mmCIF file of C-alpha atoms in Angstrom:
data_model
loop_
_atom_site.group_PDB
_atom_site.id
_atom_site.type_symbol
_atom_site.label_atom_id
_atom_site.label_comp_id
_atom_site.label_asym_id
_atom_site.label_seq_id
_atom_site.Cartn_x
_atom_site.Cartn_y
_atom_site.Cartn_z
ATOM 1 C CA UNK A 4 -13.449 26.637 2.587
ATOM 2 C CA UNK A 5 -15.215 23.975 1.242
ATOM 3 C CA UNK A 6 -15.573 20.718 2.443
ATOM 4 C CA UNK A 7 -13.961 17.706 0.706
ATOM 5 C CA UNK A 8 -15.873 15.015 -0.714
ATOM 6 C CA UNK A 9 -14.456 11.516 -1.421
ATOM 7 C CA UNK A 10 -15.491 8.487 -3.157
ATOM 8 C CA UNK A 11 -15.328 4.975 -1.149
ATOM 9 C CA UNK A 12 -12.526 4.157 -3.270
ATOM 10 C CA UNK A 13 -10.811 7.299 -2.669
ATOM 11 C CA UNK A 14 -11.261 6.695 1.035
ATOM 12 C CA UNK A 15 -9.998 3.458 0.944
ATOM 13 C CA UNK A 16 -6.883 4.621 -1.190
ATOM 14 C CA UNK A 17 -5.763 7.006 1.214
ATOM 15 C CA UNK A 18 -6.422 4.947 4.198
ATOM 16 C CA UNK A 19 -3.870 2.158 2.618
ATOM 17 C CA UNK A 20 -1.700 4.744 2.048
ATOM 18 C CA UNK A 21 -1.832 5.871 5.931
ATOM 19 C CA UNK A 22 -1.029 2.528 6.493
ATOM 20 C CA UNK A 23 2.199 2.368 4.487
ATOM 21 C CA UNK A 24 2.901 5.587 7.051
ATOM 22 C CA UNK A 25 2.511 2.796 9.868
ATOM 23 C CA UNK A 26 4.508 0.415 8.464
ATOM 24 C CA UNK A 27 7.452 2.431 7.533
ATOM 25 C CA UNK A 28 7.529 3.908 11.571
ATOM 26 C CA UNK A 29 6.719 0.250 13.196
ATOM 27 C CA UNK A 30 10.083 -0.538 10.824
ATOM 28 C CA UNK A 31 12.012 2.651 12.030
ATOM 29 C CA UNK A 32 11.408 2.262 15.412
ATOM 30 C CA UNK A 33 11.821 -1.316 15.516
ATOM 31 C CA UNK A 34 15.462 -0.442 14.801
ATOM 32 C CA UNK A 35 18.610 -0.375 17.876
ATOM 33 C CA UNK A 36 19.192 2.953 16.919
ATOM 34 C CA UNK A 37 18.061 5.846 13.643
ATOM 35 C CA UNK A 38 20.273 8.022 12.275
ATOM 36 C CA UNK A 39 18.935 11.697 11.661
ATOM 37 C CA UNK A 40 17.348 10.835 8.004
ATOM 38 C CA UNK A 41 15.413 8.373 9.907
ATOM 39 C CA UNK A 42 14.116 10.319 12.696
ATOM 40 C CA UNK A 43 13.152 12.976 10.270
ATOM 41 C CA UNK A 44 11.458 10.067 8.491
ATOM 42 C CA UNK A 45 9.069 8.894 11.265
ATOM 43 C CA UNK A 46 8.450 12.485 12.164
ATOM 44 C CA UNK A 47 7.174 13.525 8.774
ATOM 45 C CA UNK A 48 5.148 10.137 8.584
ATOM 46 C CA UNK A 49 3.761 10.664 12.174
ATOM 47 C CA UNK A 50 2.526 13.862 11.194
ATOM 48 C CA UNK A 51 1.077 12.328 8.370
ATOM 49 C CA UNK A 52 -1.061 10.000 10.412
ATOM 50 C CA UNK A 53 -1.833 12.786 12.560
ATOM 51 C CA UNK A 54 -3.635 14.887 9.542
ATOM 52 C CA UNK A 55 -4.917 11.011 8.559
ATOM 53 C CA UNK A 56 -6.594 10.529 11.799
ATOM 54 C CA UNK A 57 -8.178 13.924 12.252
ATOM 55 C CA UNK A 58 -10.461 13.547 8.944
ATOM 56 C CA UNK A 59 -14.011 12.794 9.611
ATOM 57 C CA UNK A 60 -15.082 10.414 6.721
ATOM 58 C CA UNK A 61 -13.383 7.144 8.251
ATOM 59 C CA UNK A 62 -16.024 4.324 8.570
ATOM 60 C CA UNK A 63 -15.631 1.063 10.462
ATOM 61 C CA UNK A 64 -14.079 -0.355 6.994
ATOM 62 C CA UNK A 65 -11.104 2.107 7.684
ATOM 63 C CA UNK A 66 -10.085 1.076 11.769
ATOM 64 C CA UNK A 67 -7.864 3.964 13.004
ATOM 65 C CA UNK A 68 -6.287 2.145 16.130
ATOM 66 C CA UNK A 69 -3.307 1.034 14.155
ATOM 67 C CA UNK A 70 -2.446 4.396 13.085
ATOM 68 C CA UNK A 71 -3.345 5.888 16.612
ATOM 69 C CA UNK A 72 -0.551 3.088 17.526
ATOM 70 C CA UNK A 73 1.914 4.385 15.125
ATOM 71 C CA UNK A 74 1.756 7.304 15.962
ATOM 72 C CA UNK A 75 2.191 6.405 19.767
ATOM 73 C CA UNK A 76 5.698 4.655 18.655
ATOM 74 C CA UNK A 77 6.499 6.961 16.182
ATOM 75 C CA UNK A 78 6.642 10.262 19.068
ATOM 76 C CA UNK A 79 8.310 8.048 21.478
#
């Protein structure tokens, strides 16, 4: 398999789009209480940020603690 190569842009693309992941589950959880649709919801974005936070071409531009955080709320 062959290794993926991204552009800075790229990078930075689907980093903002790992953060819309952590805002959706910091709204979700914020919540009394989610209905099913809404657990299913964090779930699939938690996993998300899971895949997100396992790639290896983050730089310091790209922080990961906030989506190490969601992910935290988002399984509890």
């Amino acid at each position: 398999m062959s290794e993926e190569t991204f552009t800075a842009e790229e990078i930075q693309s689907q980093y903002n789009a790992a953060l819309d992941s952590v805002t959706l589950i910091n709204e979700l959880v914020a919540l009394d209480s989610l209905d099913d649709e809404q657990t299913a919801t964090v779930a699939r974005n938690v996993e998300h940020l899971q895949l997100m936070v396992a790639k290896d071409y983050w730089t310091s531009d790209q922080p990961l603690a906030p989506l190490n955080a969601a992910i935290t709320a988002g399984q509890a």
